[in-house]
Amino acid sequence: MRITAVKTAATKGHCLHLWVKIETDEGITGIGECVHGDTAAIAVIHHLRQHLVGRDPMPIDAIFEELRRRHVFEGGFAGALITALTGIEIALWDLKGKALGVPIYELMGGKFQDKIRMYADCEVDPAMEFDAVKRVVEGVIERGFTAFKIDVDDTRNRSRFNHTISEREQESMLRLVDMACTAAGPDIDVAVDVHTRMDVPSAIRFARACEQFHLLWLEEPVPPENVDAMREVKRSTTTPICSGENLYLRHGFRELIEKQAVDIIMPDIPKCGGLSECRKIANMAEIYYMPFAPHNVSSPIGTMASAHVCATIPNFLVMEFHWLERDYWRTITLGKEDIIKDGFIEMRNTPGIGVELDETVARQYQFPGTTWFE
Ligand code: MG
């Protein structure tokens, strides 16, 4: 089998979704999704296809590593180049699974779990009163989720650059955490995200103040670039600290894991290196008994691709679902069904990723200025 074409498309959903389609001379096609803040990765994919057309699509890890090393001077360790390679890598896994007639998880050593636990990203804010927060939380619980995440950082009155949290801000954030945890009750896990917007002393003070709520985790209290600073926060509190949505490859996670600078890691699988790489990152974390809880803003296809990794590792904790009140989650796939049922994704015995893009529906959301599978 030989690759005959590598095509891209982009849609505008909750965020930009980038699609990669790989076609072969045997008529088998693979679809991949990758997550990047803008369309820069599309140009990179178009540049990379000269190295893909005419090749055997089966040696996925070798193709990934060859293209990565070939472009080490163009950012072969982080950013758009890795995200572009990630979209290609996921499409190759879908293709390989279809060619061999097995789900991707079977090619990755088989399942540790049949169902992938999801958590819902909830939209609440510090200005809300308890009844409003409770309505959002009840909506999540009614849909079967056993965990959710809230954003508590309030940037309205904050300096753009100084990350010191005032006493008033801390109280406002804690009030929201308290309302969410009270509404959730003891059986539902609550995670809290502050989007790297604290300095170390503020983060330690806030994380300690959160200890009473027994959070699932506090996400990225400080920026991820300085691993020692993250570890300082982690070692100062019993609130579990989680980070990693903006790191790439094993290399990006190595120091974080080796220094045990966080309690939980959260790679974005369709962004940071793809299925093989994230399985290896999860395995690195596993030897430090560190759970793996992927960040996820992708469509049902990228989410399902990520679920294949989650199924094949022992240290999977929970994966994000970012689409509670969004547009095309249920319509963009040919199956027209929600892959998440009662808060879990059931791993099916379908070749490849197991979810197909409905291109007619997807095209209604084509991202302005992009081409459609060209
Ligand atoms: Mg986050």
Coordinates of C-alpha atoms and ligand atoms in Angstrom, one line a residue:
M1 CA 0.0 0.0 0.0
R2 CA 1.2 3.5 -0.8
I3 CA 0.1 7.0 0.2
T4 CA -1.3 8.8 -2.8
A5 CA -2.5 12.1 -1.1
V6 CA -2.5 14.0 2.1
K7 CA -5.3 16.5 2.3
T8 CA -6.5 19.1 4.9
A9 CA -9.6 20.9 5.9
A10 CA -10.6 23.1 8.9
T11 CA -13.8 23.8 10.7
K12 CA -14.9 26.4 13.2
G13 CA -16.5 24.8 16.2
H14 CA -15.8 25.6 19.9
C15 CA -12.3 26.1 18.6
L16 CA -10.5 25.6 15.3
H17 CA -10.5 21.9 14.2
L18 CA -7.9 20.9 11.7
W19 CA -8.5 17.7 9.7
V20 CA -6.0 15.5 7.9
K21 CA -7.0 12.9 5.4
I22 CA -4.5 10.4 4.0
E23 CA -5.5 8.5 0.9
T24 CA -3.9 5.3 -0.5
D25 CA -3.7 3.4 -3.8
E26 CA -5.7 0.6 -2.2
G27 CA -8.7 2.9 -1.6
I28 CA -8.3 2.9 2.2
T29 CA -8.4 6.4 3.8
G30 CA -7.4 7.6 7.3
I31 CA -8.7 10.7 9.0
G32 CA -6.9 12.6 11.7
E33 CA -7.6 15.7 13.7
C34 CA -5.1 18.1 15.4
V35 CA -5.5 21.0 17.7
H36 CA -3.8 24.3 17.1
G37 CA -4.9 27.8 17.9
D38 CA -4.7 29.1 14.3
T39 CA -4.3 27.7 10.8
A40 CA -0.5 27.7 10.8
A41 CA -0.4 23.9 11.1
I42 CA -2.2 23.5 7.7
A43 CA 0.7 25.1 5.8
V44 CA 3.1 22.8 7.7
I45 CA 1.0 19.7 6.7
H46 CA 1.0 20.8 3.1
H47 CA 4.8 21.2 3.3
L48 CA 5.2 17.8 4.9
R49 CA 3.2 15.9 2.3
Q50 CA 6.1 15.8 -0.2
H51 CA 7.7 13.4 2.2
L52 CA 4.6 11.2 2.6
V53 CA 3.2 10.7 -0.9
G54 CA 4.5 7.4 -2.4
R55 CA 5.4 5.9 1.0
D56 CA 4.2 2.8 2.8
P57 CA 1.8 4.2 5.6
M58 CA 2.4 1.3 8.0
P59 CA 5.6 2.3 10.0
I60 CA 3.9 5.1 11.8
D61 CA 6.4 5.8 14.5
A62 CA 9.3 5.8 12.1
I63 CA 7.5 8.2 9.7
F64 CA 6.7 10.5 12.6
E65 CA 10.3 10.5 14.0
E66 CA 11.9 10.8 10.6
L67 CA 9.8 13.9 9.7
R68 CA 10.3 15.4 13.2
R69 CA 14.1 15.0 13.0
R70 CA 14.2 16.2 9.4
H71 CA 12.6 19.5 10.6
V72 CA 14.4 20.0 13.8
F73 CA 15.5 23.5 12.6
E74 CA 11.9 24.4 11.9
G75 CA 10.6 23.6 15.4
G76 CA 10.8 19.8 15.5
F77 CA 10.3 19.7 19.3
A78 CA 7.2 21.9 19.9
G79 CA 4.5 24.1 18.4
A80 CA 2.9 24.0 14.9
L81 CA 5.3 21.5 13.4
I82 CA 4.6 18.9 16.1
T83 CA 0.8 19.6 15.9
A84 CA 0.9 19.1 12.1
L85 CA 2.8 15.8 12.5
T86 CA 0.2 14.8 15.2
G87 CA -2.7 15.2 12.7
I88 CA -0.8 13.1 10.2
E89 CA 0.1 10.5 12.9
I90 CA -3.5 10.1 14.0
A91 CA -4.7 9.8 10.3
L92 CA -2.0 7.1 9.9
W93 CA -3.3 5.2 12.9
D94 CA -6.9 5.3 11.6
L95 CA -5.6 4.1 8.2
K96 CA -3.6 1.3 9.7
G97 CA -6.5 0.1 11.9
K98 CA -8.8 0.1 8.9
A99 CA -6.2 -1.7 6.7
L100 CA -5.8 -4.5 9.3
G101 CA -9.5 -4.5 10.4
V102 CA -8.8 -3.7 14.1
P103 CA -9.4 -0.9 16.5
I104 CA -6.3 1.2 17.3
Y105 CA -6.3 0.1 20.9
E106 CA -5.6 -3.5 19.7
L107 CA -2.5 -2.3 17.8
M108 CA -1.4 -0.6 21.0
G109 CA -1.3 -3.7 23.2
G110 CA -5.0 -4.0 24.0
K111 CA -7.3 -2.4 26.6
F112 CA -6.8 -1.8 30.3
Q113 CA -10.3 -0.5 30.4
D114 CA -13.4 -0.8 28.2
K115 CA -14.9 2.6 29.2
I116 CA -13.2 5.9 29.3
R117 CA -14.3 8.2 32.1
M118 CA -14.9 11.8 30.9
Y119 CA -15.2 15.0 32.9
A120 CA -17.2 18.0 31.7
D121 CA -15.7 21.5 31.4
C122 CA -18.4 23.8 32.9
E123 CA -19.1 27.4 32.3
V124 CA -19.5 29.2 35.6
D125 CA -17.9 32.4 36.7
P126 CA -17.1 34.2 39.9
A127 CA -20.0 36.7 39.4
M128 CA -22.6 33.9 39.6
E129 CA -24.8 33.2 42.6
F130 CA -25.3 29.7 44.1
D131 CA -28.6 28.9 42.3
A132 CA -27.0 29.6 38.9
V133 CA -23.9 27.5 39.7
K134 CA -26.2 24.7 41.0
R135 CA -28.2 24.7 37.8
V136 CA -25.0 24.2 35.7
V137 CA -23.7 21.5 38.0
E138 CA -27.0 19.6 38.1
G139 CA -27.0 19.7 34.3
V140 CA -23.7 17.9 34.3
I141 CA -24.7 15.3 36.8
E142 CA -27.9 14.6 35.0
R143 CA -25.9 13.8 31.9
G144 CA -24.1 11.1 33.9
F145 CA -20.7 12.8 34.4
T146 CA -18.9 12.0 37.7
A147 CA -16.4 14.8 37.4
F148 CA -16.3 18.4 36.1
K149 CA -14.0 21.3 35.8
I150 CA -14.5 25.0 36.5
D151 CA -12.5 28.1 35.5
V152 CA -12.2 30.3 38.5
D153 CA -9.6 32.9 37.5
D154 CA -11.2 36.3 37.2
T155 CA -9.2 38.6 34.9
R156 CA -11.6 41.5 34.8
N157 CA -9.8 43.6 37.4
R158 CA -6.4 42.1 37.1
S159 CA -3.1 43.5 35.9
R160 CA -2.2 41.9 32.5
F161 CA 1.2 40.9 33.7
N162 CA 1.5 40.8 37.4
H163 CA 0.3 37.4 38.7
T164 CA -0.1 38.3 42.4
I165 CA -3.6 37.5 43.6
S166 CA -5.2 40.0 46.0
E167 CA -7.1 38.8 49.1
R168 CA -10.3 40.0 47.4
E169 CA -9.6 37.9 44.3
Q170 CA -8.7 34.9 46.3
E171 CA -12.0 35.2 48.2
S172 CA -14.0 35.5 45.0
M173 CA -12.3 32.4 43.5
L174 CA -12.8 30.4 46.7
R175 CA -16.4 31.4 46.9
L176 CA -16.9 29.9 43.4
V177 CA -15.0 26.7 44.3
D178 CA -17.1 26.4 47.5
M179 CA -20.4 26.8 45.5
A180 CA -19.4 24.3 42.9
C181 CA -18.3 21.7 45.5
T182 CA -21.4 22.2 47.5
A183 CA -23.6 21.8 44.4
A184 CA -21.6 18.7 43.4
G185 CA -21.9 16.9 46.7
P186 CA -19.5 14.2 47.9
D187 CA -19.8 11.8 45.0
I188 CA -18.7 14.1 42.2
D189 CA -15.1 15.2 41.6
V190 CA -14.3 18.8 41.0
A191 CA -11.2 20.2 39.2
V192 CA -10.3 23.9 39.2
D193 CA -8.4 25.7 36.4
V194 CA -6.6 29.0 36.9
H195 CA -4.9 29.1 33.5
T196 CA -1.3 29.7 34.7
R197 CA -2.3 33.1 36.1
M198 CA -0.7 33.1 39.5
D199 CA 2.8 33.7 40.8
V200 CA 4.3 31.1 43.3
P201 CA 3.3 32.8 46.6
S202 CA -0.3 33.4 45.3
A203 CA -0.5 29.8 44.0
I204 CA 0.7 28.3 47.3
R205 CA -1.8 30.4 49.3
F206 CA -4.7 29.5 46.9
A207 CA -3.8 25.8 46.7
R208 CA -3.7 25.6 50.5
A209 CA -7.0 27.4 50.9
C210 CA -8.5 24.8 48.5
E211 CA -7.4 21.9 50.6
Q212 CA -10.6 21.8 52.5
F213 CA -12.5 21.0 49.2
H214 CA -10.5 17.9 48.3
L215 CA -10.3 18.9 44.7
L216 CA -9.6 16.4 41.9
W217 CA -6.9 18.8 40.9
L218 CA -5.8 22.5 40.7
E219 CA -4.8 23.0 37.1
E220 CA -1.7 25.1 36.1
P221 CA -1.6 27.4 39.1
V222 CA 1.7 28.9 37.7
P223 CA 3.0 29.0 34.1
P224 CA 4.5 25.6 33.0
E225 CA 7.8 26.9 31.7
N226 CA 9.6 26.7 35.0
V227 CA 9.3 23.2 36.4
D228 CA 11.0 24.1 39.7
A229 CA 8.4 26.7 40.4
M230 CA 5.6 24.3 39.7
R231 CA 7.3 21.8 42.0
E232 CA 7.5 24.4 44.7
V233 CA 3.7 24.8 44.5
K234 CA 3.1 21.1 44.4
R235 CA 5.3 20.4 47.4
S236 CA 3.6 23.1 49.5
T237 CA 0.0 21.7 49.4
T238 CA -2.0 18.6 49.6
T239 CA -4.3 19.9 46.7
P240 CA -3.2 17.8 43.7
I241 CA -1.5 19.9 41.0
C242 CA -2.1 19.1 37.3
S243 CA -0.3 20.6 34.2
G244 CA 0.7 19.8 30.7
E245 CA -1.8 21.1 28.1
N246 CA 0.8 23.3 26.4
L247 CA 3.8 20.9 26.5
Y248 CA 4.9 18.8 23.5
L249 CA 6.5 15.3 23.1
R250 CA 8.1 13.2 25.8
H251 CA 10.9 15.8 25.9
G252 CA 8.4 18.4 27.0
F253 CA 7.2 16.2 29.9
R254 CA 10.4 14.6 31.0
E255 CA 11.5 17.2 33.6
L256 CA 8.0 17.6 34.9
I257 CA 7.7 13.9 35.5
E258 CA 11.3 13.2 36.7
K259 CA 11.1 16.0 39.2
Q260 CA 7.6 14.9 40.2
A261 CA 6.7 18.6 39.9
V262 CA 3.0 17.8 39.5
D263 CA 0.6 15.1 40.8
I264 CA -1.2 14.6 37.5
I265 CA -0.2 15.2 33.9
M266 CA -2.6 16.4 31.2
P267 CA -1.2 16.2 27.6
D268 CA -3.5 17.4 24.8
I269 CA -3.2 14.2 22.7
P270 CA -4.2 15.7 19.3
K271 CA -1.8 18.6 19.8
C272 CA 1.4 17.4 21.5
G273 CA 2.7 14.4 19.5
G274 CA -0.2 12.0 18.8
L275 CA -1.1 8.5 20.0
S276 CA 2.2 6.7 20.1
E277 CA 4.0 9.7 21.8
C278 CA 1.2 10.2 24.4
R279 CA 1.2 6.5 25.2
K280 CA 4.9 6.8 25.9
I281 CA 4.4 10.0 28.0
A282 CA 1.7 8.1 30.0
N283 CA 4.1 5.2 30.5
M284 CA 6.8 7.6 31.7
A285 CA 4.4 9.1 34.3
E286 CA 3.2 5.6 35.3
I287 CA 6.7 4.6 36.7
Y288 CA 6.3 7.6 39.1
Y289 CA 2.7 6.4 39.9
M290 CA 1.4 9.6 38.3
P291 CA -2.1 9.7 36.8
F292 CA -2.8 10.7 33.2
A293 CA -5.8 13.0 32.6
P294 CA -5.7 14.3 29.0
H295 CA -6.7 17.9 28.1
N296 CA -9.2 17.8 25.2
V297 CA -11.0 20.4 23.1
S298 CA -11.2 18.3 19.9
S299 CA -14.3 17.0 18.1
P300 CA -15.7 13.5 18.6
I301 CA -13.0 12.2 16.2
G302 CA -10.0 13.6 18.0
T303 CA -11.7 12.7 21.3
M304 CA -12.2 9.1 20.2
A305 CA -8.6 8.9 18.9
S306 CA -7.4 10.1 22.4
A307 CA -9.7 7.5 24.0
H308 CA -7.7 4.8 22.3
V309 CA -4.6 5.9 24.2
C310 CA -6.5 6.2 27.5
A311 CA -7.8 2.6 27.0
T312 CA -4.3 1.2 26.7
I313 CA -2.6 2.6 29.8
P314 CA -3.0 1.6 33.4
N315 CA -2.7 5.1 34.9
F316 CA -5.6 6.7 33.1
L317 CA -7.7 8.9 35.4
V318 CA -10.2 11.0 33.4
M319 CA -10.4 12.9 30.0
E320 CA -11.9 16.3 29.3
F321 CA -15.1 16.9 27.4
H322 CA -15.3 20.6 26.4
W323 CA -18.5 20.7 24.5
L324 CA -21.4 20.8 26.9
E325 CA -23.3 23.6 25.2
R326 CA -21.8 23.5 21.7
D327 CA -22.8 23.3 18.1
Y328 CA -21.7 20.3 16.0
W329 CA -20.6 17.6 18.5
R330 CA -23.5 15.3 17.7
T331 CA -23.9 16.1 14.0
I332 CA -20.3 16.1 12.6
T333 CA -20.0 12.3 12.6
L334 CA -21.7 9.8 10.3
G335 CA -23.1 7.9 13.3
K336 CA -25.0 11.0 14.6
E337 CA -24.8 9.7 18.1
D338 CA -23.0 11.1 21.1
I339 CA -19.9 8.9 21.7
I340 CA -20.2 9.9 25.4
K341 CA -23.0 8.0 27.2
D342 CA -23.6 8.6 30.9
G343 CA -20.2 10.3 31.2
F344 CA -18.2 7.5 29.6
I345 CA -16.9 6.6 26.1
E346 CA -17.3 2.9 25.4
M347 CA -14.5 1.5 23.4
R348 CA -16.0 -0.2 20.4
N349 CA -14.7 -3.1 18.2
T350 CA -14.6 -0.9 15.1
P351 CA -11.5 -0.7 12.9
G352 CA -9.3 2.5 13.2
I353 CA -10.5 5.3 15.3
G354 CA -14.1 4.0 15.0
V355 CA -15.8 7.4 14.2
E356 CA -16.2 8.9 10.7
L357 CA -16.4 12.5 9.7
D358 CA -19.6 13.6 7.9
E359 CA -18.0 15.9 5.4
T360 CA -21.3 17.4 4.2
V361 CA -22.2 18.5 7.7
A362 CA -18.6 19.5 8.6
R363 CA -18.3 21.7 5.5
Q364 CA -21.1 23.9 6.8
Y365 CA -18.6 24.9 9.4
Q366 CA -15.6 25.4 7.1
F367 CA -13.1 27.8 8.6
P368 CA -13.0 31.0 6.6
G369 CA -10.0 31.3 4.3
T370 CA -9.1 27.5 4.3
T371 CA -9.4 25.0 1.5
W372 CA -11.6 21.8 1.8
F373 CA -9.7 18.6 1.7
E374 CA -7.2 19.8 -0.9
Ligands
MG1 MG -6.4 24.4 31.4

